[in-house]
PDB file of C-alpha atoms and ligand atoms in Angstrom:
ATOM      1  CA  MET A   1       9.695   8.502   2.848  1.00 70.00           C
ATOM      2  CA  GLU A   2      10.264  12.055   2.804  1.00 85.00           C
ATOM      3  CA  ASP A   3      11.570  13.292   6.504  1.00 90.00           C
ATOM      4  CA  TYR A   4      11.953  16.853   7.230  1.00 94.00           C
ATOM      5  CA  PRO A   5      10.777  19.153  10.127  1.00 94.00           C
ATOM      6  CA  ARG A   6       7.491  20.630   9.925  1.00 93.00           C
ATOM      7  CA  ASN A   7       8.425  23.720  11.707  1.00 93.00           C
ATOM      8  CA  LEU A   8      10.999  26.252  12.895  1.00 93.00           C
ATOM      9  CA  ALA A   9      10.702  24.437  16.891  1.00 95.00           C
ATOM     10  CA  GLU A  10      11.188  21.053  14.905  1.00 95.00           C
ATOM     11  CA  PHE A  11      13.853  22.187  12.831  1.00 96.00           C
ATOM     12  CA  GLU A  12      15.831  23.516  16.116  1.00 95.00           C
ATOM     13  CA  ARG A  13      15.271  20.625  18.226  1.00 96.00           C
ATOM     14  CA  ARG A  14      16.780  18.340  15.366  1.00 96.00           C
ATOM     15  CA  PHE A  15      19.356  20.019  13.735  1.00 96.00           C
ATOM     16  CA  GLY A  16      21.398  21.325  16.566  1.00 95.00           C
ATOM     17  CA  THR A  17      24.721  19.252  16.030  1.00 96.00           C
ATOM     18  CA  GLU A  18      27.071  18.555  13.014  1.00 96.00           C
ATOM     19  CA  GLU A  19      26.650  14.716  13.423  1.00 95.00           C
ATOM     20  CA  VAL A  20      23.088  14.936  12.844  1.00 96.00           C
ATOM     21  CA  CYS A  21      23.516  17.202  10.130  1.00 97.00           C
ATOM     22  CA  ARG A  22      26.099  14.914   8.432  1.00 95.00           C
ATOM     23  CA  ASP A  23      23.701  11.950   9.027  1.00 95.00           C
ATOM     24  CA  TYR A  24      20.796  14.027   7.102  1.00 96.00           C
ATOM     25  CA  LEU A  25      23.120  14.638   4.062  1.00 96.00           C
ATOM     26  CA  VAL A  26      24.154  10.571   4.090  1.00 95.00           C
ATOM     27  CA  GLN A  27      20.592   9.572   4.129  1.00 95.00           C
ATOM     28  CA  LEU A  28      19.591  12.256   1.178  1.00 95.00           C
ATOM     29  CA  ARG A  29      22.946  11.596  -0.918  1.00 94.00           C
ATOM     30  CA  TRP A  30      22.528   7.737  -0.528  1.00 94.00           C
ATOM     31  CA  PRO A  31      18.861   6.613  -0.290  1.00 92.00           C
ATOM     32  CA  ASP A  32      20.130   3.090  -0.290  1.00 92.00           C
ATOM     33  CA  GLY A  33      22.681   3.168   2.088  1.00 92.00           C
ATOM     34  CA  PHE A  34      26.177   4.139   1.908  1.00 93.00           C
ATOM     35  CA  HIS A  35      28.424   1.696   0.094  1.00 93.00           C
ATOM     36  CA  CYS A  36      32.382   2.289   0.013  1.00 94.00           C
ATOM     37  CA  PRO A  37      33.086   3.113  -3.245  1.00 92.00           C
ATOM     38  CA  ARG A  38      36.298   0.712  -3.120  1.00 93.00           C
ATOM     39  CA  CYS A  39      35.254  -2.323  -2.030  1.00 94.00           C
ATOM     40  CA  GLU A  40      31.080  -1.866  -2.342  1.00 91.00           C
ATOM     41  CA  CYS A  41      31.150  -2.682   1.855  1.00 93.00           C
ATOM     42  CA  GLY A  42      28.333  -1.082   3.722  1.00 92.00           C
ATOM     43  CA  LYS A  43      29.802  -0.547   7.150  1.00 93.00           C
ATOM     44  CA  PHE A  44      31.644   2.481   7.760  1.00 93.00           C
ATOM     45  CA  TRP A  45      32.690   4.765  10.771  1.00 92.00           C
ATOM     46  CA  PRO A  46      32.354   8.577  10.723  1.00 92.00           C
ATOM     47  CA  GLN A  47      35.818  10.450  10.902  1.00 91.00           C
ATOM     48  CA  ARG A  48      35.823  14.174  11.941  1.00 89.00           C
ATOM     49  CA  ILE A  49      32.528  14.710  10.929  1.00 89.00           C
ATOM     50  CA  ILE A  50      32.178  14.713   7.310  1.00 92.00           C
ATOM     51  CA  LEU A  51      34.419  11.345   6.292  1.00 94.00           C
ATOM     52  CA  LEU A  52      33.018   7.944   6.229  1.00 95.00           C
ATOM     53  CA  GLN A  53      35.718   5.178   6.930  1.00 95.00           C
ATOM     54  CA  CYS A  54      34.924   1.856   5.150  1.00 95.00           C
ATOM     55  CA  ALA A  55      35.122  -0.835   7.756  1.00 95.00           C
ATOM     56  CA  ALA A  56      36.439  -3.440   5.719  1.00 95.00           C
ATOM     57  CA  CYS A  57      39.054  -1.578   3.825  1.00 95.00           C
ATOM     58  CA  ASP A  58      39.694   2.014   5.591  1.00 94.00           C
ATOM     59  CA  TYR A  59      39.163   3.891   2.664  1.00 95.00           C
ATOM     60  CA  GLN A  60      37.685   7.454   3.491  1.00 95.00           C
ATOM     61  CA  SER A  61      34.930   8.950   1.871  1.00 94.00           C
ATOM     62  CA  SER A  62      33.768  12.578   2.112  1.00 94.00           C
ATOM     63  CA  VAL A  63      30.065  13.355   2.805  1.00 94.00           C
ATOM     64  CA  THR A  64      30.223  16.576   1.112  1.00 94.00           C
ATOM     65  CA  ALA A  65      32.942  16.404  -1.774  1.00 93.00           C
ATOM     66  CA  GLY A  66      31.319  16.563  -5.007  1.00 92.00           C
ATOM     67  CA  THR A  67      28.331  18.426  -3.504  1.00 94.00           C
ATOM     68  CA  ILE A  68      28.268  22.196  -3.025  1.00 93.00           C
ATOM     69  CA  PHE A  69      29.094  21.875   0.591  1.00 93.00           C
ATOM     70  CA  GLN A  70      32.661  20.839  -0.933  1.00 92.00           C
ATOM     71  CA  ASP A  71      35.574  22.569   0.860  1.00 88.00           C
ATOM     72  CA  THR A  72      33.554  24.570   3.174  1.00 89.00           C
ATOM     73  CA  HIS A  73      34.898  25.633   6.559  1.00 89.00           C
ATOM     74  CA  ALA A  74      31.539  26.693   8.232  1.00 93.00           C
ATOM     75  CA  PRO A  75      29.757  24.502  10.301  1.00 95.00           C
ATOM     76  CA  LEU A  76      27.051  22.144   8.621  1.00 96.00           C
ATOM     77  CA  THR A  77      24.748  23.493  11.438  1.00 96.00           C
ATOM     78  CA  LEU A  78      25.346  27.171   9.901  1.00 96.00           C
ATOM     79  CA  TRP A  79      24.299  25.703   6.263  1.00 97.00           C
ATOM     80  CA  PHE A  80      20.935  24.096   7.329  1.00 97.00           C
ATOM     81  CA  ARG A  81      20.161  27.206   9.374  1.00 97.00           C
ATOM     82  CA  ALA A  82      20.963  29.175   5.809  1.00 96.00           C
ATOM     83  CA  ILE A  83      18.837  26.757   3.683  1.00 97.00           C
ATOM     84  CA  TRP A  84      15.827  26.825   6.429  1.00 96.00           C
ATOM     85  CA  TYR A  85      15.921  30.550   6.733  1.00 95.00           C
ATOM     86  CA  ILE A  86      15.700  30.633   2.678  1.00 94.00           C
ATOM     87  CA  THR A  87      13.287  28.118   2.256  1.00 94.00           C
ATOM     88  CA  SER A  88      10.988  29.273   5.037  1.00 91.00           C
ATOM     89  CA  GLN A  89      10.913  32.714   3.743  1.00 88.00           C
ATOM     90  CA  LYS A  90       7.983  33.106   1.266  1.00 86.00           C
ATOM     91  CA  ASN A  91      10.145  35.340  -1.283  1.00 88.00           C
ATOM     92  CA  GLY A  92      13.801  34.103   0.074  1.00 89.00           C
ATOM     93  CA  THR A  93      16.369  36.457   0.935  1.00 90.00           C
ATOM     94  CA  SER A  94      19.061  39.071  -0.323  1.00 90.00           C
ATOM     95  CA  ALA A  95      22.612  38.340   0.646  1.00 91.00           C
ATOM     96  CA  LEU A  96      22.555  41.127   3.140  1.00 92.00           C
ATOM     97  CA  GLY A  97      19.349  39.749   4.654  1.00 93.00           C
ATOM     98  CA  LEU A  98      20.920  36.553   4.870  1.00 95.00           C
ATOM     99  CA  GLN A  99      24.280  37.732   6.407  1.00 96.00           C
ATOM    100  CA  ARG A 100      22.110  39.542   8.992  1.00 95.00           C
ATOM    101  CA  ILE A 101      19.894  36.542  10.005  1.00 95.00           C
ATOM    102  CA  LEU A 102      23.023  34.236  10.704  1.00 95.00           C
ATOM    103  CA  GLY A 103      25.368  36.612  11.795  1.00 95.00           C
ATOM    104  CA  LEU A 104      27.793  35.943   9.297  1.00 93.00           C
ATOM    105  CA  GLY A 105      30.946  38.260   9.255  1.00 90.00           C
ATOM    106  CA  SER A 106      31.404  38.777   5.611  1.00 91.00           C
ATOM    107  CA  TYR A 107      28.717  40.071   2.937  1.00 91.00           C
ATOM    108  CA  ARG A 108      30.642  37.866   0.524  1.00 91.00           C
ATOM    109  CA  THR A 109      30.028  34.307   2.172  1.00 92.00           C
ATOM    110  CA  ALA A 110      26.215  35.226   2.489  1.00 93.00           C
ATOM    111  CA  TRP A 111      26.258  35.805  -1.214  1.00 91.00           C
ATOM    112  CA  THR A 112      28.592  32.709  -2.241  1.00 91.00           C
ATOM    113  CA  TRP A 113      26.285  30.592  -0.393  1.00 93.00           C
ATOM    114  CA  LEU A 114      23.109  31.800  -1.707  1.00 93.00           C
ATOM    115  CA  HIS A 115      24.538  31.468  -5.362  1.00 90.00           C
ATOM    116  CA  LYS A 116      25.666  28.017  -4.393  1.00 91.00           C
ATOM    117  CA  LEU A 117      22.234  27.080  -3.506  1.00 93.00           C
ATOM    118  CA  ARG A 118      20.687  28.565  -6.692  1.00 91.00           C
ATOM    119  CA  ARG A 119      22.630  26.095  -8.485  1.00 87.00           C
ATOM    120  CA  ALA A 120      20.988  23.165  -6.533  1.00 90.00           C
ATOM    121  CA  MET A 121      17.491  24.557  -7.360  1.00 90.00           C
ATOM    122  CA  VAL A 122      16.982  23.365 -10.729  1.00 77.00           C
ATOM    123  CA  ARG A 123      16.483  19.481 -10.717  1.00 72.00           C
ATOM    124  CA  THR A 124      17.909  17.639 -13.956  1.00 60.00           C
ATOM    125  CA  GLY A 125      15.758  15.619 -15.867  1.00 61.00           C
ATOM    126  CA  ARG A 126      12.724  17.084 -13.949  1.00 69.00           C
ATOM    127  CA  ASP A 127       9.079  16.671 -15.602  1.00 80.00           C
ATOM    128  CA  ARG A 128       8.206  19.056 -18.502  1.00 91.00           C
ATOM    129  CA  LEU A 129       5.224  21.250 -18.261  1.00 94.00           C
ATOM    130  CA  HIS A 130       2.407  19.664 -19.984  1.00 94.00           C
ATOM    131  CA  GLY A 131      -1.435  20.272 -21.225  1.00 95.00           C
ATOM    132  CA  ARG A 132      -1.990  23.735 -22.152  1.00 96.00           C
ATOM    133  CA  VAL A 133       1.028  26.024 -22.199  1.00 96.00           C
ATOM    134  CA  GLU A 134       1.596  29.842 -22.796  1.00 96.00           C
ATOM    135  CA  VAL A 135       5.018  30.781 -24.034  1.00 96.00           C
ATOM    136  CA  ASP A 136       6.394  34.230 -24.358  1.00 94.00           C
ATOM    137  CA  GLU A 137       9.187  36.630 -24.074  1.00 92.00           C
ATOM    138  CA  THR A 138      10.268  39.685 -22.193  1.00 90.00           C
ATOM    139  CA  PHE A 139      12.896  41.927 -21.381  1.00 87.00           C
ATOM    140  CA  VAL A 140      13.758  42.709 -17.701  1.00 86.00           C
ATOM    141  CA  GLY A 141      16.019  45.355 -16.570  1.00 74.00           C
ATOM    142  CA  GLY A 142      16.953  48.376 -18.941  1.00 55.00           C
ATOM    143  CA  GLU A 143      18.149  51.856 -19.043  1.00 44.00           C
ATOM    144  CA  GLU A 144      14.750  53.431 -17.498  1.00 44.00           C
ATOM    145  CA  ASP A 145      15.798  52.020 -14.292  1.00 42.00           C
ATOM    146  CA  GLY A 146      18.531  54.724 -13.749  1.00 37.00           C
ATOM    147  CA  ILE A 147      15.955  55.954 -11.101  1.00 34.00           C
ATOM    148  CA  PHE A 148      17.213  53.187  -8.566  1.00 38.00           C
ATOM    149  CA  GLY A 149      20.733  54.810  -9.012  1.00 32.00           C
ATOM    150  CA  ARG A 150      22.258  51.421 -10.829  1.00 35.00           C
ATOM    151  CA  ARG A 151      24.582  51.531 -13.615  1.00 39.00           C
ATOM    152  CA  ARG A 152      23.120  51.658 -16.764  1.00 40.00           C
ATOM    153  CA  GLY A 153      22.676  48.432 -18.693  1.00 55.00           C
ATOM    154  CA  ASP A 154      20.917  46.325 -21.287  1.00 64.00           C
ATOM    155  CA  LYS A 155      17.952  44.820 -21.121  1.00 79.00           C
ATOM    156  CA  SER A 156      18.076  40.977 -21.037  1.00 86.00           C
ATOM    157  CA  LEU A 157      15.887  38.667 -22.904  1.00 90.00           C
ATOM    158  CA  ILE A 158      13.754  36.078 -21.375  1.00 92.00           C
ATOM    159  CA  VAL A 159      11.232  33.470 -22.669  1.00 94.00           C
ATOM    160  CA  ILE A 160       8.662  31.891 -20.334  1.00 96.00           C
ATOM    161  CA  ALA A 161       6.323  29.021 -20.347  1.00 96.00           C
ATOM    162  CA  VAL A 162       3.465  28.761 -18.339  1.00 96.00           C
ATOM    163  CA  GLU A 163       0.815  25.724 -17.424  1.00 96.00           C
ATOM    164  CA  VAL A 164      -2.556  26.915 -17.914  1.00 94.00           C
ATOM    165  CA  GLU A 165      -4.893  25.326 -15.552  1.00 91.00           C
ATOM    166  CA  GLY A 166      -8.501  26.467 -15.979  1.00 84.00           C
ATOM    167  CA  ARG A 167      -8.278  30.419 -14.852  1.00 83.00           C
ATOM    168  CA  GLY A 168      -5.478  29.090 -12.475  1.00 90.00           C
ATOM    169  CA  LEU A 169      -1.638  28.958 -12.861  1.00 94.00           C
ATOM    170  CA  GLY A 170       0.165  25.793 -13.210  1.00 94.00           C
ATOM    171  CA  ARG A 171       4.064  25.371 -13.305  1.00 93.00           C
ATOM    172  CA  VAL A 172       6.473  27.795 -14.792  1.00 95.00           C
ATOM    173  CA  ARG A 173       9.874  27.581 -16.984  1.00 94.00           C
ATOM    174  CA  LEU A 174      12.111  30.487 -17.451  1.00 94.00           C
ATOM    175  CA  ARG A 175      15.163  30.713 -19.336  1.00 92.00           C
ATOM    176  CA  SER A 176      17.587  33.888 -20.478  1.00 91.00           C
ATOM    177  CA  ILE A 177      17.991  33.823 -24.015  1.00 92.00           C
ATOM    178  CA  PRO A 178      20.421  35.711 -26.513  1.00 89.00           C
ATOM    179  CA  ASP A 179      17.627  36.574 -29.053  1.00 90.00           C
ATOM    180  CA  ALA A 180      14.087  35.732 -29.983  1.00 91.00           C
ATOM    181  CA  SER A 181      15.162  33.345 -32.877  1.00 93.00           C
ATOM    182  CA  ALA A 182      13.727  30.010 -33.523  1.00 95.00           C
ATOM    183  CA  ALA A 183      17.589  28.727 -32.699  1.00 96.00           C
ATOM    184  CA  SER A 184      16.984  30.440 -29.249  1.00 95.00           C
ATOM    185  CA  LEU A 185      13.169  29.536 -28.746  1.00 96.00           C
ATOM    186  CA  HIS A 186      12.713  25.776 -29.974  1.00 96.00           C
ATOM    187  CA  PRO A 187      15.533  24.371 -27.807  1.00 95.00           C
ATOM    188  CA  PHE A 188      13.768  26.084 -24.885  1.00 95.00           C
ATOM    189  CA  VAL A 189       9.998  24.819 -25.744  1.00 96.00           C
ATOM    190  CA  VAL A 190      11.463  21.351 -26.209  1.00 94.00           C
ATOM    191  CA  ASP A 191      13.859  21.303 -22.844  1.00 93.00           C
ATOM    192  CA  SER A 192      10.658  22.615 -20.950  1.00 94.00           C
ATOM    193  CA  ILE A 193       7.186  21.132 -22.334  1.00 95.00           C
ATOM    194  CA  GLU A 194       6.043  17.902 -23.431  1.00 94.00           C
ATOM    195  CA  PRO A 195       5.215  16.752 -26.803  1.00 95.00           C
ATOM    196  CA  GLY A 196       1.875  16.572 -27.497  1.00 96.00           C
ATOM    197  CA  SER A 197       1.118  19.701 -25.082  1.00 96.00           C
ATOM    198  CA  THR A 198      -0.624  23.047 -26.820  1.00 96.00           C
ATOM    199  CA  VAL A 199       1.704  25.931 -27.246  1.00 96.00           C
ATOM    200  CA  HIS A 200       0.081  28.864 -26.795  1.00 94.00           C
ATOM    201  CA  THR A 201       2.203  32.275 -28.370  1.00 93.00           C
ATOM    202  CA  ASP A 202       1.269  35.238 -30.080  1.00 89.00           C
ATOM    203  CA  GLY A 203       2.022  34.400 -33.570  1.00 85.00           C
ATOM    204  CA  TRP A 204       6.213  35.453 -33.298  1.00 89.00           C
ATOM    205  CA  GLN A 205       7.991  34.006 -36.397  1.00 90.00           C
ATOM    206  CA  GLY A 206      10.355  32.581 -33.910  1.00 93.00           C
ATOM    207  CA  TYR A 207       7.501  30.206 -32.676  1.00 94.00           C
ATOM    208  CA  LYS A 208       6.953  28.552 -36.307  1.00 93.00           C
ATOM    209  CA  GLY A 209       7.978  25.024 -37.176  1.00 94.00           C
ATOM    210  CA  LEU A 210       6.913  23.601 -33.437  1.00 95.00           C
ATOM    211  CA  GLU A 211       4.086  21.994 -35.020  1.00 95.00           C
ATOM    212  CA  GLN A 212       7.114  19.226 -36.702  1.00 95.00           C
ATOM    213  CA  LYS A 213       8.680  18.716 -33.245  1.00 95.00           C
ATOM    214  CA  GLY A 214       5.169  17.341 -32.054  1.00 95.00           C
ATOM    215  CA  TYR A 215       3.416  20.453 -30.568  1.00 96.00           C
ATOM    216  CA  ALA A 216       0.057  21.482 -31.300  1.00 95.00           C
ATOM    217  CA  CYS A 217       0.050  25.337 -31.775  1.00 93.00           C
ATOM    218  CA  GLU A 218      -1.940  28.003 -31.316  1.00 91.00           C
ATOM    219  CA  ALA A 219      -1.380  31.714 -32.146  1.00 88.00           C
ATOM    220  CA  THR A 220      -3.018  34.912 -31.342  1.00 84.00           C
ATOM    221  CA  VAL A 221      -2.117  37.651 -33.244  1.00 78.00           C
ATOM    222  CA  ILE A 222      -1.275  40.337 -31.090  1.00 70.00           C
ATOM    223  CA  GLY A 223      -1.824  44.035 -31.957  1.00 67.00           C
ATOM    224  CA  LYS A 224       0.799  46.667 -31.212  1.00 63.00           C
ATOM    225  CA  GLN A 225      -0.799  47.358 -27.770  1.00 60.00           C
ATOM    226  CA  ARG A 226       1.080  45.990 -24.636  1.00 55.00           C
ATOM    227  CA  LYS A 227      -2.698  45.795 -22.975  1.00 57.00           C
ATOM    228  CA  ASP A 228      -3.543  43.036 -25.827  1.00 67.00           C
ATOM    229  CA  ALA A 229      -0.741  40.754 -25.016  1.00 66.00           C
ATOM    230  CA  ILE A 230      -1.969  40.924 -21.173  1.00 68.00           C
ATOM    231  CA  LYS A 231      -5.367  39.988 -22.075  1.00 74.00           C
ATOM    232  CA  LEU A 232      -4.381  37.291 -25.014  1.00 82.00           C
ATOM    233  CA  LEU A 233      -1.492  35.721 -22.817  1.00 87.00           C
ATOM    234  CA  PRO A 234      -2.568  36.692 -19.301  1.00 88.00           C
ATOM    235  CA  HIS A 235      -0.963  33.534 -17.482  1.00 92.00           C
ATOM    236  CA  VAL A 236       2.445  34.434 -18.962  1.00 93.00           C
ATOM    237  CA  HIS A 237       2.002  38.106 -18.640  1.00 91.00           C
ATOM    238  CA  LEU A 238       1.259  37.424 -14.647  1.00 93.00           C
ATOM    239  CA  VAL A 239       4.221  35.395 -14.072  1.00 94.00           C
ATOM    240  CA  VAL A 240       6.606  38.315 -15.738  1.00 92.00           C
ATOM    241  CA  SER A 241       5.127  40.699 -13.190  1.00 92.00           C
ATOM    242  CA  LEU A 242       5.552  38.445 -10.274  1.00 93.00           C
ATOM    243  CA  LEU A 243       9.128  38.087 -11.478  1.00 93.00           C
ATOM    244  CA  LYS A 244       9.707  41.619 -11.511  1.00 90.00           C
ATOM    245  CA  ARG A 245       8.096  42.278  -8.244  1.00 90.00           C
ATOM    246  CA  TRP A 246      10.377  39.822  -7.127  1.00 90.00           C
ATOM    247  CA  LEU A 247      13.633  40.821  -8.277  1.00 88.00           C
ATOM    248  CA  LEU A 248      13.060  44.153  -7.276  1.00 87.00           C
ATOM    249  CA  GLY A 249      11.567  43.494  -3.849  1.00 84.00           C
ATOM    250  CA  THR A 250      13.782  40.576  -2.356  1.00 84.00           C
ATOM    251  CA  HIS A 251      16.954  41.707  -4.708  1.00 81.00           C
ATOM    252  CA  GLN A 252      16.023  45.828  -4.774  1.00 77.00           C
ATOM    253  CA  GLY A 253      16.822  45.095  -8.694  1.00 72.00           C
ATOM    254  CA  ALA A 254      20.718  44.296  -7.992  1.00 71.00           C
ATOM    255  CA  VAL A 255      20.942  41.278 -10.061  1.00 77.00           C
ATOM    256  CA  SER A 256      24.022  41.127 -12.564  1.00 76.00           C
ATOM    257  CA  ARG A 257      23.395  39.910 -16.011  1.00 78.00           C
ATOM    258  CA  ALA A 258      25.940  37.301 -15.758  1.00 79.00           C
ATOM    259  CA  HIS A 259      23.907  36.006 -12.927  1.00 84.00           C
ATOM    260  CA  LEU A 260      20.026  36.558 -14.163  1.00 88.00           C
ATOM    261  CA  ALA A 261      19.896  32.686 -15.092  1.00 87.00           C
ATOM    262  CA  TYR A 262      20.047  31.323 -11.525  1.00 88.00           C
ATOM    263  CA  TYR A 263      17.709  34.245 -10.116  1.00 91.00           C
ATOM    264  CA  LEU A 264      15.372  32.744 -12.742  1.00 93.00           C
ATOM    265  CA  ASP A 265      16.060  29.299 -11.295  1.00 91.00           C
ATOM    266  CA  GLU A 266      15.324  30.256  -7.915  1.00 93.00           C
ATOM    267  CA  PHE A 267      12.342  32.196  -9.187  1.00 94.00           C
ATOM    268  CA  THR A 268      10.992  28.750 -10.592  1.00 93.00           C
ATOM    269  CA  PHE A 269      11.872  26.714  -7.561  1.00 93.00           C
ATOM    270  CA  ARG A 270       9.789  29.001  -5.136  1.00 93.00           C
ATOM    271  CA  PHE A 271       6.622  29.519  -7.656  1.00 93.00           C
ATOM    272  CA  ASN A 272       6.468  25.664  -8.566  1.00 91.00           C
ATOM    273  CA  ARG A 273       6.056  25.163  -4.879  1.00 89.00           C
ATOM    274  CA  ARG A 274       4.054  28.024  -3.988  1.00 89.00           C
ATOM    275  CA  THR A 275       1.152  26.129  -2.844  1.00 86.00           C
ATOM    276  CA  SER A 276       3.288  23.554  -0.797  1.00 85.00           C
ATOM    277  CA  LYS A 277       1.691  23.205   2.643  1.00 83.00           C
ATOM    278  CA  SER A 278       5.046  22.618   4.479  1.00 87.00           C
ATOM    279  CA  ARG A 279       7.679  24.901   3.973  1.00 88.00           C
ATOM    280  CA  GLY A 280       9.364  22.272   5.583  1.00 92.00           C
ATOM    281  CA  LYS A 281       9.203  20.001   2.280  1.00 92.00           C
ATOM    282  CA  LEU A 282      11.456  22.926   0.254  1.00 93.00           C
ATOM    283  CA  PHE A 283      13.809  22.421   2.833  1.00 95.00           C
ATOM    284  CA  TYR A 284      13.922  18.674   2.499  1.00 95.00           C
ATOM    285  CA  ARG A 285      14.142  19.295  -1.630  1.00 92.00           C
ATOM    286  CA  LEU A 286      16.782  21.648  -1.322  1.00 95.00           C
ATOM    287  CA  VAL A 287      19.063  20.113   0.941  1.00 96.00           C
ATOM    288  CA  GLN A 288      18.516  16.674  -1.454  1.00 94.00           C
ATOM    289  CA  GLN A 289      19.342  18.514  -4.444  1.00 92.00           C
ATOM    290  CA  ALA A 290      22.431  20.211  -2.471  1.00 94.00           C
ATOM    291  CA  VAL A 291      24.170  16.979  -2.441  1.00 93.00           C
ATOM    292  CA  LEU A 292      23.168  15.843  -5.801  1.00 89.00           C
ATOM    293  CA  THR A 293      24.601  19.187  -7.172  1.00 85.00           C
ATOM    294  CA  ALA A 294      28.193  19.236  -8.229  1.00 82.00           C
ATOM    295  CA  PRO A 295      30.365  22.179  -6.145  1.00 81.00           C
ATOM    296  CA  ALA A 296      30.377  25.631  -7.689  1.00 76.00           C
ATOM    297  CA  PRO A 297      33.707  27.406  -6.158  1.00 71.00           C
ATOM    298  CA  TYR A 298      33.737  31.014  -5.166  1.00 70.00           C
ATOM    299  CA  ASP A 299      35.850  32.180  -8.651  1.00 72.00           C
ATOM    300  CA  LYS A 300      33.463  30.277 -10.703  1.00 72.00           C
ATOM    301  CA  LEU A 301      30.375  32.644  -9.202  1.00 72.00           C
ATOM    302  CA  LEU A 302      31.983  35.729 -10.019  1.00 64.00           C
ATOM    303  CA  PRO A 303      30.756  37.423 -13.540  1.00 51.00           C
ATOM    304  CA  ASP A 304      33.442  37.903 -16.083  1.00 41.00           C
ATOM    305  CA  ARG A 305      34.779  41.128 -15.477  1.00 38.00           C
ATOM    306  CA  SER A 306      36.224  41.643 -18.979  1.00 34.00           C
ATOM    307  CA  SER A 307      32.770  41.036 -20.619  1.00 35.00           C
ATOM    308  CA  ALA A 308      30.387  43.990 -20.446  1.00 34.00           C
ATOM    309  CA  SER A 309      27.994  42.312 -17.536  1.00 34.00           C
ATOM    310  CA  PRO A 310      26.523  45.683 -15.701  1.00 37.00           C
ATOM    311  CA  ALA A 311      24.229  45.254 -12.985  1.00 41.00           C
ATOM    312  CA  ILE A 312      20.467  45.691 -14.489  1.00 41.00           C
ATOM    313  CA  SER A 313      17.833  46.609 -12.596  1.00 39.00           C
ATOM    314  CA  GLN A 314      13.870  45.807 -12.695  1.00 37.00           C
ATOM    315  CA  SER A 315      10.967  47.722 -13.355  1.00 35.00           C
ATOM    316  CA  LEU A 316       7.591  47.085 -12.273  1.00 34.00           C
ATOM    317  CA  GLY A 317       6.179  48.701 -15.462  1.00 32.00           C
ATOM    318  CA  ALA A 318       6.811  47.841 -19.102  1.00 31.00           C
ATOM    319  CA  THR A 319       7.785  44.734 -20.417  1.00 31.00           C
TER     320      THR A 319
HETATM  321 ZN1  LIG B   1      36.070  -0.440   1.604  1.00 78.72          ZN
END
């Protein structure tokens, strides 16, 4: 039974105290009920908000340990408000936007929270795409975006898979890849698309050999003109333009290459739930995945400064 607030008024009425937020986390983390990891006893007493003390052996378990909320010093009510805000906004928010709306003292906290939550947006073992699926690669970022005053950086290559549902779009999967070789493209197809599906590509050699992996392949050879690609793989190109608009609009193009993969996860999370009637359901899903996702400490979120990982910018124009 999925239990979530339907709107802001319900959210505010419900999640006003640390205890209520704690109980919600317990419910989502242990849907069959909490049991003491030492003695299996199912009876416990809450201690200092986030601890559960076993009624039989006194063993203390932390509700937040091992989740993305681990070691947080902030109130759970504030985290819940952040998650509500992030999921109730159709396009999400930048770190600056989150800092302002929550009245957070530091930009770094807002930035860190957003990155922690992005890690919870990918569900492991989620269903693969199926049916008819368009696959293509594109570059994001690049030198021509210097007009935004960002540092110059190389473009990043990503691959996109989109379910085709008649003339409409189904679900998507995206991945940042080092190159367009079969060694990069095949694992993405296998991880993202169910065998037996029809994979529609532009005939690039990196896609050759997918038949042996159980896919029906359809290659449309595309000419030199970009408009041909848009005409022949229209679904994937529509998703690419939405992605670029989102990176530029919500994040002002300030996405570092080291973190691009997580932005792709957030885009995927939002896109695949774009028709969900209740934003509360996105809130529910993100809290649920947050308690099932391993912690990501701040120093692990930082890009490796020794490697070249300049901020990249997005352009709405060329792919
Ligand atoms: Zn116990």
